[in-house]
XYZ file of C-alpha atoms in Angstrom:
422
model
C 7.020 -56.060 -11.911
C 9.951 -55.995 -9.563
C 13.780 -57.798 -10.831
C 13.945 -61.221 -9.107
C 17.677 -61.818 -7.620
C 19.901 -64.554 -9.395
C 20.533 -67.335 -7.755
C 23.974 -67.517 -8.744
C 24.566 -63.706 -6.722
C 23.791 -65.839 -3.835
C 26.186 -68.098 -4.592
C 28.579 -65.646 -5.110
C 27.970 -63.716 -1.784
C 28.279 -67.309 -0.019
C 31.998 -67.631 -1.496
C 33.109 -64.192 -0.443
C 30.650 -62.506 1.449
C 33.307 -59.847 2.336
C 32.839 -58.457 -1.698
C 29.567 -56.967 -1.252
C 29.053 -55.084 1.750
C 25.861 -53.929 0.066
C 24.335 -57.119 1.040
C 25.447 -56.736 4.434
C 24.115 -53.890 5.295
C 20.943 -54.359 6.934
C 20.443 -50.291 5.665
C 20.646 -50.795 1.845
C 17.589 -52.263 0.607
C 17.436 -54.773 -1.687
C 17.321 -54.059 -5.258
C 15.263 -57.291 -6.555
C 13.079 -60.409 -5.505
C 14.866 -63.095 -3.222
C 11.475 -66.099 -4.368
C 14.003 -67.928 -6.257
C 16.466 -67.951 -3.638
C 13.534 -68.746 -0.807
C 13.066 -71.715 -3.279
C 16.051 -73.500 -3.081
C 16.581 -72.863 0.409
C 13.650 -74.892 1.185
C 15.211 -77.159 -1.324
C 13.927 -77.009 -4.366
C 15.963 -77.993 -7.754
C 17.963 -74.992 -8.409
C 17.424 -75.692 -12.449
C 13.882 -75.182 -11.829
C 14.677 -71.306 -10.845
C 17.029 -70.534 -13.186
C 20.008 -71.552 -11.787
C 23.007 -72.124 -14.143
C 23.975 -75.948 -14.336
C 28.198 -77.244 -13.346
C 28.546 -74.208 -11.065
C 27.810 -76.173 -8.092
C 26.029 -78.702 -6.893
C 22.810 -79.436 -5.388
C 23.957 -79.088 -1.235
C 26.337 -76.044 -2.149
C 23.213 -74.270 -3.808
C 20.944 -75.194 -0.468
C 23.813 -73.786 1.453
C 24.262 -70.302 -0.525
C 20.780 -70.063 0.021
C 20.138 -70.358 3.479
C 23.195 -68.526 3.967
C 21.854 -65.741 2.075
C 18.398 -65.749 3.739
C 20.094 -65.575 7.360
C 22.715 -63.044 6.619
C 20.752 -60.722 4.508
C 16.973 -61.114 5.103
C 17.485 -62.081 8.915
C 20.120 -59.864 9.309
C 20.186 -57.770 12.647
C 18.547 -54.679 11.662
C 17.479 -55.267 8.325
C 14.291 -53.567 7.463
C 10.414 -55.262 6.969
C 11.332 -55.379 3.120
C 14.509 -57.047 3.417
C 13.404 -59.678 6.037
C 10.529 -60.484 3.698
C 13.608 -60.517 0.617
C 11.264 -57.766 -1.420
C 12.575 -53.975 -2.424
C 10.248 -51.483 -1.856
C 7.380 -50.816 -3.882
C 7.030 -54.760 -3.962
C 3.324 -55.583 -4.819
C 0.883 -57.755 -1.943
C 0.869 -60.577 -4.234
C 4.941 -61.221 -4.250
C 4.708 -60.364 0.213
C 2.103 -62.686 0.833
C 4.465 -65.723 -0.966
C 7.086 -64.810 0.008
C 6.357 -64.572 3.575
C 4.765 -68.190 3.104
C 7.980 -69.276 1.588
C 10.093 -67.977 4.734
C 7.319 -69.082 7.334
C 7.838 -72.658 6.146
C 11.954 -72.462 6.421
C 11.405 -70.575 10.259
C 9.442 -74.416 11.065
C 10.978 -76.245 13.325
C 10.560 -79.138 11.146
C 11.986 -78.213 8.791
C 15.383 -77.218 9.847
C 17.068 -77.791 12.946
C 18.642 -75.206 14.673
C 18.658 -72.499 17.325
C 15.290 -72.844 18.832
C 15.116 -69.228 20.627
C 16.853 -67.963 17.154
C 13.970 -69.845 15.207
C 11.376 -68.206 17.620
C 12.608 -64.734 17.112
C 12.956 -64.876 13.461
C 9.592 -66.020 12.510
C 8.063 -63.234 15.202
C 9.942 -61.001 12.648
C 8.820 -62.645 9.679
C 5.067 -62.224 10.814
C 5.470 -58.942 12.435
C 6.888 -57.335 9.466
C 4.282 -59.602 6.856
C 1.173 -57.517 9.780
C 2.799 -53.698 8.518
C 3.251 -54.242 5.138
C -0.269 -55.962 4.040
C -2.182 -53.118 5.312
C -2.093 -49.978 3.267
C -2.115 -47.561 6.052
C 0.367 -49.394 8.355
C 2.664 -49.779 5.273
C 2.323 -46.007 4.286
C 3.681 -45.181 7.942
C 6.744 -47.418 7.477
C 7.254 -45.919 3.984
C 7.303 -42.493 5.518
C 10.061 -43.524 8.340
C 12.023 -44.919 6.205
C 12.358 -41.801 4.337
C 13.104 -39.677 7.065
C 15.824 -41.900 8.296
C 17.168 -41.914 5.161
C 17.434 -38.012 4.810
C 18.912 -37.584 8.331
C 21.517 -40.545 7.169
C 22.026 -38.208 4.007
C 24.655 -35.599 5.990
C 28.420 -35.776 5.117
C 30.378 -37.643 7.813
C 33.290 -36.115 8.649
C 36.405 -38.361 8.913
C 37.920 -38.152 12.514
C 41.137 -36.312 12.843
C 44.363 -38.588 12.269
C 42.592 -41.496 10.817
C 43.408 -41.927 7.669
C 41.028 -44.404 5.285
C 43.189 -47.616 5.041
C 44.944 -47.751 1.606
C 43.301 -51.235 0.632
C 39.303 -49.860 0.838
C 37.228 -50.021 -1.836
C 33.647 -48.975 -2.924
C 31.717 -51.587 -2.672
C 30.225 -53.853 -5.343
C 26.924 -52.877 -7.172
C 24.363 -55.322 -6.968
C 24.042 -55.829 -10.777
C 28.101 -56.994 -10.879
C 27.171 -59.903 -7.984
C 28.563 -62.271 -10.534
C 31.914 -60.187 -10.851
C 33.113 -60.588 -7.623
C 36.137 -57.218 -7.533
C 34.335 -54.965 -10.362
C 34.647 -50.971 -9.715
C 31.837 -49.777 -10.791
C 32.794 -46.063 -8.803
C 35.514 -45.171 -11.721
C 33.833 -46.528 -14.267
C 31.394 -43.311 -12.602
C 34.343 -41.442 -12.753
C 35.282 -41.616 -16.217
C 32.007 -41.010 -17.645
C 31.868 -37.908 -15.876
C 35.511 -36.251 -17.232
C 33.827 -34.665 -20.391
C 31.601 -32.316 -17.881
C 34.037 -31.477 -15.755
C 36.162 -30.872 -18.555
C 33.611 -28.395 -20.287
C 32.824 -26.976 -17.125
C 36.377 -26.029 -16.507
C 36.577 -24.075 -20.439
C 33.245 -22.428 -19.562
C 34.405 -21.334 -16.539
C 38.154 -19.549 -17.879
C 35.978 -17.993 -20.594
C 33.914 -16.053 -18.439
C 36.980 -14.914 -15.769
C 38.561 -13.628 -19.489
C 35.502 -11.635 -20.760
C 35.247 -10.109 -17.280
C 38.665 -9.102 -17.184
C 38.281 -7.854 -20.027
C 35.246 -5.532 -19.499
C 37.686 -4.615 -16.716
C 40.165 -2.991 -18.191
C 37.894 -1.084 -20.994
C 36.553 1.107 -17.059
C 39.313 1.286 -15.644
C 40.852 2.816 -19.209
C 37.787 5.204 -19.213
C 38.706 6.432 -15.610
C 42.117 6.487 -16.290
C 41.256 8.825 -19.795
C 38.993 11.232 -17.628
C 41.526 11.823 -15.302
C 44.546 12.960 -17.909
C 42.495 15.670 -20.352
C 41.982 17.702 -16.690
C 37.885 18.339 -17.635
C 36.791 18.707 -13.808
C 35.018 16.131 -12.689
C 31.429 17.901 -11.285
C 30.642 21.012 -13.246
C 30.851 24.185 -11.671
C 26.963 25.421 -10.013
C 26.119 29.151 -11.790
C 25.937 31.925 -9.864
C 22.678 32.711 -8.301
C 21.117 35.825 -9.592
C 20.090 38.947 -7.230
C 16.838 39.222 -5.961
C 14.679 42.675 -5.958
C 13.268 44.139 -2.798
C 10.092 44.714 -1.934
C 8.474 47.592 -0.845
C 4.970 46.370 1.430
C 2.667 49.367 1.616
C 1.546 50.578 5.456
C -1.889 49.190 6.474
C -5.234 51.041 6.576
C -6.597 52.119 9.441
C -9.848 50.346 10.848
C -12.865 51.871 11.611
C -13.642 51.665 15.461
C -16.164 48.566 16.300
C -20.064 50.366 17.695
C -21.947 47.742 20.375
C -24.746 46.162 19.046
C -27.801 47.159 21.101
C -30.118 44.363 22.809
C -33.404 44.320 23.104
C -34.942 43.145 26.406
C -36.993 39.587 26.174
C -40.501 39.698 26.938
C -42.076 38.090 30.658
C -42.755 34.669 30.649
C -46.560 33.565 31.800
C -46.430 31.132 34.721
C -48.503 27.519 33.578
C -52.167 26.947 35.130
C -52.124 23.644 36.717
C -54.064 21.184 35.635
C -55.630 17.878 37.290
C -55.257 14.429 36.033
C -57.669 11.840 36.856
C -55.589 8.722 38.005
C -57.627 5.218 36.732
C -57.987 2.272 39.075
C -55.649 -0.516 39.836
C -57.134 -3.681 38.737
C -54.795 -7.051 40.318
C -53.759 -8.966 37.759
C -53.805 -13.410 38.550
C -50.843 -15.191 37.357
C -52.185 -18.875 37.037
C -49.385 -21.513 38.565
C -46.262 -22.393 35.756
C -47.174 -26.240 35.495
C -44.640 -28.712 36.796
C -41.655 -30.038 33.411
C -42.536 -33.754 32.959
C -40.000 -35.459 34.179
C -37.443 -36.645 31.245
C -37.779 -40.563 30.340
C -34.070 -42.315 31.611
C -32.221 -43.783 28.254
C -32.414 -47.564 28.160
C -29.214 -48.393 29.247
C -26.847 -49.558 26.543
C -25.107 -53.103 26.284
C -21.406 -53.258 27.291
C -18.896 -53.947 23.886
C -16.994 -56.147 26.551
C -19.709 -58.543 26.696
C -18.855 -60.100 23.892
C -15.567 -61.300 24.554
C -16.475 -64.302 27.402
C -18.993 -65.732 24.090
C -15.965 -65.347 21.862
C -14.101 -66.987 23.430
C -16.251 -69.840 24.952
C -17.341 -70.534 21.133
C -13.922 -70.504 20.331
C -12.843 -72.910 22.426
C -15.550 -75.692 22.097
C -15.321 -74.965 17.901
C -19.200 -73.842 17.528
C -18.910 -72.250 14.456
C -22.732 -71.248 13.844
C -22.734 -70.007 17.799
C -19.379 -68.143 17.201
C -20.395 -66.767 13.697
C -24.005 -65.416 15.512
C -21.622 -63.034 17.679
C -20.536 -60.949 14.061
C -22.279 -58.185 12.639
C -23.475 -59.022 8.883
C -20.876 -56.287 7.244
C -18.201 -57.736 9.576
C -14.593 -57.798 8.335
C -11.176 -58.422 9.241
C -7.629 -57.921 7.802
C -8.289 -60.298 4.200
C -11.673 -60.226 3.724
C -15.147 -59.400 5.045
C -17.985 -61.998 7.063
C -17.330 -64.612 4.262
C -13.372 -64.600 4.618
C -14.011 -65.054 8.180
C -16.414 -68.256 8.637
C -14.131 -69.350 5.482
C -10.907 -69.490 7.689
C -12.060 -70.348 11.493
C -14.388 -73.310 9.785
C -10.801 -74.350 8.381
C -9.412 -73.729 11.996
C -11.820 -75.987 13.607
C -11.367 -78.635 11.458
C -7.839 -79.121 11.684
C -6.968 -78.778 15.547
C -8.447 -80.816 18.210
C -8.105 -78.007 20.916
C -8.154 -74.464 21.491
C -8.237 -71.564 24.405
C -8.827 -68.212 23.845
C -7.435 -65.737 26.082
C -8.491 -61.902 25.725
C -7.198 -59.522 28.240
C -6.756 -55.605 28.876
C -9.037 -54.369 26.510
C -9.579 -50.099 26.917
C -12.728 -49.270 24.631
C -13.082 -45.933 23.152
C -16.723 -44.703 21.089
C -16.283 -43.583 17.833
C -19.772 -42.409 15.937
C -21.929 -45.539 17.704
C -18.958 -47.906 16.585
C -17.355 -49.234 20.342
C -13.478 -49.480 19.188
C -11.168 -51.817 21.655
C -7.837 -53.102 21.511
C -5.900 -55.083 23.919
C -3.249 -58.640 24.448
C -4.125 -61.762 23.111
C -3.286 -65.579 23.805
C -3.678 -68.008 21.439
C -3.261 -71.761 22.349
C -3.790 -74.715 19.712
C -2.924 -78.196 19.035
C -3.684 -79.549 15.456
C -4.876 -82.963 14.942
C -1.881 -84.292 13.240
C 1.005 -83.291 15.918
C 1.363 -83.640 19.505
C 2.893 -80.354 20.572
C 0.767 -77.153 21.842
C 0.981 -73.935 20.051
C 0.950 -70.453 21.615
C 0.617 -67.213 19.677
C 0.738 -63.841 21.538
C -0.200 -60.841 20.385
C -2.702 -57.618 20.207
C -5.724 -57.878 19.022
C -8.290 -55.033 17.976
C -12.060 -54.839 18.066
C -14.685 -52.871 16.642
C -18.293 -53.766 18.212
C -21.609 -52.338 17.290
C -24.396 -52.012 19.518
C -27.092 -50.873 18.346
C -29.079 -53.189 17.362
C -30.251 -54.271 20.745
C -26.788 -56.537 21.594
C -23.356 -56.255 20.771
C -22.027 -57.641 17.639
C -18.646 -57.346 16.240
C -17.514 -55.767 13.601
C -14.304 -55.692 13.104
C -11.487 -58.382 14.150
C -7.646 -57.389 13.471
C -4.982 -58.934 15.000
C -1.126 -58.930 14.800
C 1.107 -61.597 16.286
C 4.476 -60.321 18.638
C 5.685 -64.265 20.016
C 5.226 -67.931 19.076
C 5.874 -70.828 21.140
C 5.762 -74.157 20.716
C 5.209 -76.967 24.061
C 5.798 -80.412 23.781
C 2.851 -82.718 25.296
C-alpha cells in the first residue's frame, strides 16, 4: 500500500510554495497518494481525512488543496502518475479512485474556472488514465520514464563565469513538508563523515606499506652493486670439435640394359550380324483437362458493421446493438456482460445520442480484422440542457468467420471534450 500525502503538507505548500521546489518540479515523482487532498478540494470535511484541527479554517484548507491540484498535479510537463495524484507503482484501484475524484473536481458545474483550461486539464486526466489502466501501455510508459531518467543522470557542467547564488539552498524532501527550511543534505553529509575518515586512513596505510616495499627493493639492488659481483656470469669457452674424415665412395657397377621381347600379333575380330527388332508405335492417351477450381465464397467486409453500430447507438436499441457483438466480446473493463451494462446505463440516462466513426484502417491477423480510426460522440443527458461532445481514437476487433461480421473487441481513448449550451 502506497503512503498517503498529508493534508498539512498541501497547506504548507500553499503558504510557502518556494520552500518546496521538489513539488514544483514536474519531473519529480510524488512520494505518496494525494487522495485525501483531492477529497478536501471537493469540499470534504478536513477532519474526516485526518487533517489536524486548529491550524487553518475550512476555506483555507479547500483553497490549499485546490492550489496543490493546480500547481503540482496539473503542472505543465507532469507525468501521468502525477496528474492522477499517485506515486509510480500505484495499484489499479487507487488509479480509478483518484481519477474519479479528479474528473469530478474538473467538472464545469463544480468549479467555475477558465473553460479552456478545464477542458484541457480534463483531457490530460483522461489521457493519463487511459494509458495507465492498460497493463501493456502502462509498461511501455514506465519504460519511457526510465529512459528519460537515465538521460537526465548525466552530470551537468555549470556555465563558466556563472557561480551558484550564495542564497540558493537544497530542496526540502517530501518528508519534511511540515517543517519549512529543513535541510536534510547537511544531515546526510554528517552521517558520511566516519566513512570518509576511515577511507583516508586506509589509503594512507596502503601508501606507507608500498613505500616500505619499494625502499627494501632499492636497498637490495644497491647491495649487489657494492659487492662487485658481476650481474651476468660469463659463458664458458666452447669445447674443441674433432675433425671427421669421410672414406672415398665405392665405384658403382655399370647398368646392363634389359632385353625387350617382341609383342605377339593381335588377331582380327570376325564381324557378327545383329538383328534389329521392329519398332512398335506407342499410343499415349490424351491428358485430361483439370477441373476448374471452385471460387471461394466472398467474405463479408469488416467495415459493414460500422453503419448498423452507429444507427442502433443513436436509436438506443440495446438488443439490436448487442446483436452486433460476438459471444466473447470485450472492452477495456470487462466482457460482453460489462459492455451490455455500460450501454444499458448510457441509453437509459440520455435523451439524445450520435456516434460517427471515420478513417478506419483494417488489418487481418489470424481470421480477426483489427481496425483503428477516429470517433466523435454527442450525448445529452436527461437532467441537463447541454450537448457533450467527445472525440478520440477507437480500435475494433471484428470476426467474420460466422458468415457475418461480429465485433469481438471495442476500445476507445478520449482525447477531447467540449460542452455546448442548447
